[in-house]
């Protein structure tokens, strides 16, 4: 099953928070998009892994992604080593995306930076012909595949984006997908402990951060991304 875009997140809800509007917009434009969560978020202060499994499924339906998988790496303790790289390589070769989106290169949560580097490294290794992989249960070896582009979405820290995507018209879909994770975010009736993302201010920040990025480029809402190498446009008319 070939996808146009494959989005990786260290935890369920990372993809929605960092790139939910872009995902929704690309799907509306006819692109096939998948999400791969590295962990089940089992170390999260609120909720459980089982609850977050259900929430991530609900969010995937809201966004309309083609597929969502979870690699069940150890939350907080996965590393950028051969074993974990091979699992990412299998996903990249399985879905053969042209574009990969992944975690922020630097962030408050240690898994975000780790996940970012892990996915980026694996995307390069996935193109090497002397690395052999098979899908689980498959008889045939996978073919090498290297995505054309790897972009990093922005999360907790206000990193300077290299480019932004106009998500005007998709902020509501992004917010709806995020709020599918009801165990994690603001609920005045919840008895769960408070966390940095469970406040009303955090929920409000989803809107005002997107609105501010949009303001800077002359649109209503936008999401920012960073890159590891130059990006190119066919001509100046492609810029907005």
mmCIF file of C-alpha atoms in Angstrom:
data_model
loop_
_atom_site.group_PDB
_atom_site.id
_atom_site.type_symbol
_atom_site.label_atom_id
_atom_site.label_comp_id
_atom_site.label_asym_id
_atom_site.label_seq_id
_atom_site.Cartn_x
_atom_site.Cartn_y
_atom_site.Cartn_z
ATOM 1 C CA UNK A 1 0.000 0.000 0.000
ATOM 2 C CA UNK A 2 1.846 3.090 -1.201
ATOM 3 C CA UNK A 3 1.244 6.336 0.671
ATOM 4 C CA UNK A 4 2.016 9.877 -0.369
ATOM 5 C CA UNK A 5 2.861 11.007 3.163
ATOM 6 C CA UNK A 6 3.843 9.028 6.264
ATOM 7 C CA UNK A 7 3.721 10.836 9.603
ATOM 8 C CA UNK A 8 5.678 9.551 12.591
ATOM 9 C CA UNK A 9 5.048 10.558 16.188
ATOM 10 C CA UNK A 10 6.813 9.463 19.355
ATOM 11 C CA UNK A 11 3.446 9.357 21.135
ATOM 12 C CA UNK A 12 -0.189 9.136 20.124
ATOM 13 C CA UNK A 13 -1.336 12.782 19.662
ATOM 14 C CA UNK A 14 2.085 14.097 18.529
ATOM 15 C CA UNK A 15 1.085 13.950 14.868
ATOM 16 C CA UNK A 16 -2.220 15.704 15.529
ATOM 17 C CA UNK A 17 -0.680 18.443 17.658
ATOM 18 C CA UNK A 18 2.242 19.128 15.344
ATOM 19 C CA UNK A 19 0.742 18.567 11.912
ATOM 20 C CA UNK A 20 -2.984 17.867 12.259
ATOM 21 C CA UNK A 21 -4.030 20.724 9.997
ATOM 22 C CA UNK A 22 -1.515 19.808 7.315
ATOM 23 C CA UNK A 23 -2.582 16.160 7.440
ATOM 24 C CA UNK A 24 -6.250 17.111 7.071
ATOM 25 C CA UNK A 25 -5.487 19.486 4.201
ATOM 26 C CA UNK A 26 -3.364 16.982 2.285
ATOM 27 C CA UNK A 27 -6.070 14.335 2.631
ATOM 28 C CA UNK A 28 -8.676 16.821 1.385
ATOM 29 C CA UNK A 29 -6.393 17.381 -1.608
ATOM 30 C CA UNK A 30 -6.502 13.677 -2.422
ATOM 31 C CA UNK A 31 -3.260 12.525 -0.806
ATOM 32 C CA UNK A 32 -2.971 9.175 0.946
ATOM 33 C CA UNK A 33 -1.608 9.754 4.439
ATOM 34 C CA UNK A 34 -0.658 7.317 7.195
ATOM 35 C CA UNK A 35 0.456 7.727 10.806
ATOM 36 C CA UNK A 36 2.915 5.554 12.708
ATOM 37 C CA UNK A 37 3.148 6.068 16.476
ATOM 38 C CA UNK A 38 6.416 4.907 17.995
ATOM 39 C CA UNK A 39 5.029 4.249 21.509
ATOM 40 C CA UNK A 40 1.647 3.855 23.155
ATOM 41 C CA UNK A 41 2.374 6.738 25.528
ATOM 42 C CA UNK A 42 2.232 4.374 28.478
ATOM 43 C CA UNK A 43 4.288 6.629 30.751
ATOM 44 C CA UNK A 44 1.870 9.528 30.382
ATOM 45 C CA UNK A 45 0.624 10.933 33.687
ATOM 46 C CA UNK A 46 -3.013 10.836 32.585
ATOM 47 C CA UNK A 47 -4.923 7.943 31.066
ATOM 48 C CA UNK A 48 -3.579 4.525 30.114
ATOM 49 C CA UNK A 49 -2.066 2.921 27.036
ATOM 50 C CA UNK A 50 -5.385 1.173 26.372
ATOM 51 C CA UNK A 51 -7.299 4.448 26.540
ATOM 52 C CA UNK A 52 -4.824 6.146 24.256
ATOM 53 C CA UNK A 53 -5.118 3.279 21.755
ATOM 54 C CA UNK A 54 -8.836 4.014 21.468
ATOM 55 C CA UNK A 55 -8.277 7.757 21.301
ATOM 56 C CA UNK A 56 -5.696 7.447 18.530
ATOM 57 C CA UNK A 57 -8.094 5.300 16.507
ATOM 58 C CA UNK A 58 -10.806 7.932 16.926
ATOM 59 C CA UNK A 59 -8.430 10.731 15.911
ATOM 60 C CA UNK A 60 -7.362 8.776 12.822
ATOM 61 C CA UNK A 61 -10.996 8.482 11.726
ATOM 62 C CA UNK A 62 -11.535 12.215 12.243
ATOM 63 C CA UNK A 63 -8.523 13.088 10.108
ATOM 64 C CA UNK A 64 -9.342 10.440 7.507
ATOM 65 C CA UNK A 65 -5.909 8.814 7.367
ATOM 66 C CA UNK A 66 -5.517 5.678 5.281
ATOM 67 C CA UNK A 67 -3.734 3.675 7.973
ATOM 68 C CA UNK A 68 -2.400 4.054 11.513
ATOM 69 C CA UNK A 69 0.071 1.718 13.194
ATOM 70 C CA UNK A 70 1.856 1.609 16.545
ATOM 71 C CA UNK A 71 5.359 0.147 16.855
ATOM 72 C CA UNK A 72 5.053 -0.234 20.645
ATOM 73 C CA UNK A 73 8.532 1.056 21.432
ATOM 74 C CA UNK A 74 9.169 1.681 25.139
ATOM 75 C CA UNK A 75 7.844 5.118 26.041
ATOM 76 C CA UNK A 76 10.684 7.241 27.408
ATOM 77 C CA UNK A 77 13.314 4.551 26.875
ATOM 78 C CA UNK A 78 13.505 3.792 23.156
ATOM 79 C CA UNK A 79 16.865 4.580 21.588
ATOM 80 C CA UNK A 80 18.279 5.428 18.186
ATOM 81 C CA UNK A 81 19.956 2.069 17.600
ATOM 82 C CA UNK A 82 19.978 -0.629 14.930
ATOM 83 C CA UNK A 83 16.976 -2.500 16.332
ATOM 84 C CA UNK A 84 14.724 0.550 16.359
ATOM 85 C CA UNK A 85 16.030 1.869 13.050
ATOM 86 C CA UNK A 86 15.159 -1.423 11.346
ATOM 87 C CA UNK A 87 11.566 -1.147 12.574
ATOM 88 C CA UNK A 88 11.266 2.332 11.085
ATOM 89 C CA UNK A 89 12.905 1.124 7.862
ATOM 90 C CA UNK A 90 10.271 -1.616 7.584
ATOM 91 C CA UNK A 91 7.512 0.988 7.847
ATOM 92 C CA UNK A 92 9.113 3.281 5.269
ATOM 93 C CA UNK A 93 9.652 0.412 2.817
ATOM 94 C CA UNK A 94 6.175 -0.938 3.454
ATOM 95 C CA UNK A 95 4.398 2.332 2.627
ATOM 96 C CA UNK A 96 6.967 3.962 0.296
ATOM 97 C CA UNK A 97 6.041 7.562 1.114
ATOM 98 C CA UNK A 98 7.322 10.475 -0.938
ATOM 99 C CA UNK A 99 7.248 12.684 2.166
ATOM 100 C CA UNK A 100 7.864 11.858 5.824
ATOM 101 C CA UNK A 101 6.810 14.127 8.675
ATOM 102 C CA UNK A 102 8.281 13.510 12.115
ATOM 103 C CA UNK A 103 8.816 14.975 15.565
ATOM 104 C CA UNK A 104 10.421 18.276 16.424
ATOM 105 C CA UNK A 105 14.214 18.287 16.282
ATOM 106 C CA UNK A 106 14.351 19.799 19.798
ATOM 107 C CA UNK A 107 11.601 19.854 22.381
ATOM 108 C CA UNK A 108 10.615 19.692 26.032
ATOM 109 C CA UNK A 109 9.905 15.937 25.978
ATOM 110 C CA UNK A 110 13.054 13.879 25.442
ATOM 111 C CA UNK A 111 11.229 11.394 23.194
ATOM 112 C CA UNK A 112 10.487 14.094 20.631
ATOM 113 C CA UNK A 113 14.099 14.915 19.786
ATOM 114 C CA UNK A 114 15.041 11.223 19.986
ATOM 115 C CA UNK A 115 12.160 10.232 17.743
ATOM 116 C CA UNK A 116 13.026 12.960 15.275
ATOM 117 C CA UNK A 117 16.629 11.789 14.859
ATOM 118 C CA UNK A 118 15.648 8.108 14.838
ATOM 119 C CA UNK A 119 13.165 8.564 11.994
ATOM 120 C CA UNK A 120 15.464 10.849 10.030
ATOM 121 C CA UNK A 121 18.376 8.413 10.260
ATOM 122 C CA UNK A 122 16.158 5.457 9.349
ATOM 123 C CA UNK A 123 14.791 7.295 6.294
ATOM 124 C CA UNK A 124 18.342 7.558 4.960
ATOM 125 C CA UNK A 125 19.224 3.949 5.799
ATOM 126 C CA UNK A 126 16.002 2.739 4.182
ATOM 127 C CA UNK A 127 17.472 3.576 0.783
ATOM 128 C CA UNK A 128 20.548 1.395 1.188
ATOM 129 C CA UNK A 129 20.375 -1.802 -0.877
ATOM 130 C CA UNK A 130 22.546 -3.842 1.504
ATOM 131 C CA UNK A 131 20.112 -3.515 4.408
ATOM 132 C CA UNK A 132 17.702 -6.444 4.191
ATOM 133 C CA UNK A 133 14.253 -6.281 5.758
ATOM 134 C CA UNK A 134 10.988 -8.165 5.585
ATOM 135 C CA UNK A 135 7.526 -7.215 6.736
ATOM 136 C CA UNK A 136 6.261 -9.260 9.656
ATOM 137 C CA UNK A 137 4.989 -12.564 8.298
ATOM 138 C CA UNK A 138 6.047 -11.787 4.727
ATOM 139 C CA UNK A 139 8.152 -14.152 2.609
ATOM 140 C CA UNK A 140 9.715 -11.634 0.246
ATOM 141 C CA UNK A 141 12.421 -9.120 1.021
ATOM 142 C CA UNK A 142 11.379 -5.484 0.967
ATOM 143 C CA UNK A 143 12.720 -3.176 -1.719
ATOM 144 C CA UNK A 144 14.895 -0.207 -0.694
ATOM 145 C CA UNK A 145 13.006 3.079 -0.490
ATOM 146 C CA UNK A 146 14.127 6.544 0.536
ATOM 147 C CA UNK A 147 11.557 9.341 0.924
ATOM 148 C CA UNK A 148 12.240 12.404 -1.188
ATOM 149 C CA UNK A 149 11.593 14.772 1.721
ATOM 150 C CA UNK A 150 11.758 14.626 5.519
ATOM 151 C CA UNK A 151 10.146 17.500 7.413
ATOM 152 C CA UNK A 152 9.953 18.079 11.165
ATOM 153 C CA UNK A 153 6.838 19.578 12.716
ATOM 154 C CA UNK A 154 7.054 21.969 15.667
ATOM 155 C CA UNK A 155 5.730 21.028 19.097
ATOM 156 C CA UNK A 156 6.115 22.566 22.569
ATOM 157 C CA UNK A 157 9.023 24.916 21.879
ATOM 158 C CA UNK A 158 8.531 27.867 19.571
ATOM 159 C CA UNK A 159 11.195 26.883 17.077
ATOM 160 C CA UNK A 160 11.791 29.091 14.054
ATOM 161 C CA UNK A 161 10.108 27.378 11.090
ATOM 162 C CA UNK A 162 11.853 27.018 7.752
ATOM 163 C CA UNK A 163 8.470 27.052 6.033
ATOM 164 C CA UNK A 164 4.821 27.130 6.999
ATOM 165 C CA UNK A 165 1.719 25.479 5.582
ATOM 166 C CA UNK A 166 -1.511 27.438 5.254
ATOM 167 C CA UNK A 167 -4.088 25.417 7.190
ATOM 168 C CA UNK A 168 -6.900 27.975 7.003
ATOM 169 C CA UNK A 169 -10.125 25.990 6.825
ATOM 170 C CA UNK A 170 -8.603 23.006 8.646
ATOM 171 C CA UNK A 171 -8.007 24.337 12.159
ATOM 172 C CA UNK A 172 -11.352 22.939 13.328
ATOM 173 C CA UNK A 173 -10.490 19.459 12.035
ATOM 174 C CA UNK A 174 -7.090 19.654 13.716
ATOM 175 C CA UNK A 175 -8.656 20.691 17.018
ATOM 176 C CA UNK A 176 -11.317 17.984 16.795
ATOM 177 C CA UNK A 177 -8.641 15.324 16.246
ATOM 178 C CA UNK A 178 -6.616 16.607 19.202
ATOM 179 C CA UNK A 179 -9.643 16.645 21.495
ATOM 180 C CA UNK A 180 -10.254 12.988 20.629
ATOM 181 C CA UNK A 181 -7.530 12.431 23.246
ATOM 182 C CA UNK A 182 -9.911 13.398 26.021
ATOM 183 C CA UNK A 183 -7.756 11.718 28.688
ATOM 184 C CA UNK A 184 -4.853 14.061 27.960
ATOM 185 C CA UNK A 185 -6.286 17.528 27.623
ATOM 186 C CA UNK A 186 -8.321 20.069 29.541
ATOM 187 C CA UNK A 187 -11.342 18.686 31.387
ATOM 188 C CA UNK A 188 -12.624 20.715 34.342
ATOM 189 C CA UNK A 189 -14.339 17.608 35.733
ATOM 190 C CA UNK A 190 -11.282 15.358 35.612
ATOM 191 C CA UNK A 191 -9.702 14.007 38.814
ATOM 192 C CA UNK A 192 -6.465 13.204 36.988
ATOM 193 C CA UNK A 193 -3.243 15.060 37.959
ATOM 194 C CA UNK A 194 -2.507 18.296 36.143
ATOM 195 C CA UNK A 195 0.132 18.225 33.405
ATOM 196 C CA UNK A 196 1.630 20.896 31.129
ATOM 197 C CA UNK A 197 -0.811 19.921 28.355
ATOM 198 C CA UNK A 198 -3.957 19.506 30.464
ATOM 199 C CA UNK A 199 -4.535 23.225 31.073
ATOM 200 C CA UNK A 200 -7.056 25.349 29.223
ATOM 201 C CA UNK A 201 -4.186 27.616 28.213
ATOM 202 C CA UNK A 202 -2.587 24.764 26.315
ATOM 203 C CA UNK A 203 -5.774 24.031 24.388
ATOM 204 C CA UNK A 204 -6.136 27.737 23.621
ATOM 205 C CA UNK A 205 -2.510 27.811 22.438
ATOM 206 C CA UNK A 206 -3.300 25.385 19.610
ATOM 207 C CA UNK A 207 -5.458 28.083 18.056
ATOM 208 C CA UNK A 208 -3.441 31.188 18.858
ATOM 209 C CA UNK A 209 -0.098 29.695 17.816
ATOM 210 C CA UNK A 210 -1.557 28.653 14.469
ATOM 211 C CA UNK A 211 -3.217 32.036 14.099
ATOM 212 C CA UNK A 212 0.046 33.849 14.844
ATOM 213 C CA UNK A 213 2.010 31.826 12.290
ATOM 214 C CA UNK A 214 -0.759 32.536 9.817
ATOM 215 C CA UNK A 215 -0.605 36.256 10.599
ATOM 216 C CA UNK A 216 3.093 36.319 9.741
ATOM 217 C CA UNK A 217 2.450 34.960 6.223
ATOM 218 C CA UNK A 218 -0.873 36.664 5.535
ATOM 219 C CA UNK A 219 -3.290 33.756 6.085
ATOM 220 C CA UNK A 220 -5.665 32.843 8.895
ATOM 221 C CA UNK A 221 -3.874 29.783 10.304
ATOM 222 C CA UNK A 222 -0.611 27.981 9.614
ATOM 223 C CA UNK A 223 1.640 25.171 10.870
ATOM 224 C CA UNK A 224 5.419 25.407 10.869
ATOM 225 C CA UNK A 225 8.052 22.876 9.839
ATOM 226 C CA UNK A 226 11.833 22.684 9.868
ATOM 227 C CA UNK A 227 14.058 20.982 7.306
ATOM 228 C CA UNK A 228 17.477 19.332 7.299
ATOM 229 C CA UNK A 229 18.412 20.370 3.774
ATOM 230 C CA UNK A 230 17.372 23.032 1.299
ATOM 231 C CA UNK A 231 13.923 22.858 -0.179
ATOM 232 C CA UNK A 232 13.327 24.049 -3.743
ATOM 233 C CA UNK A 233 10.395 25.466 -5.673
ATOM 234 C CA UNK A 234 9.766 25.091 -9.393
ATOM 235 C CA UNK A 235 9.301 28.840 -9.796
ATOM 236 C CA UNK A 236 8.558 31.932 -7.757
ATOM 237 C CA UNK A 237 4.835 31.595 -8.402
ATOM 238 C CA UNK A 238 4.784 28.551 -6.130
ATOM 239 C CA UNK A 239 5.371 30.816 -3.133
ATOM 240 C CA UNK A 240 2.386 32.411 -1.406
#
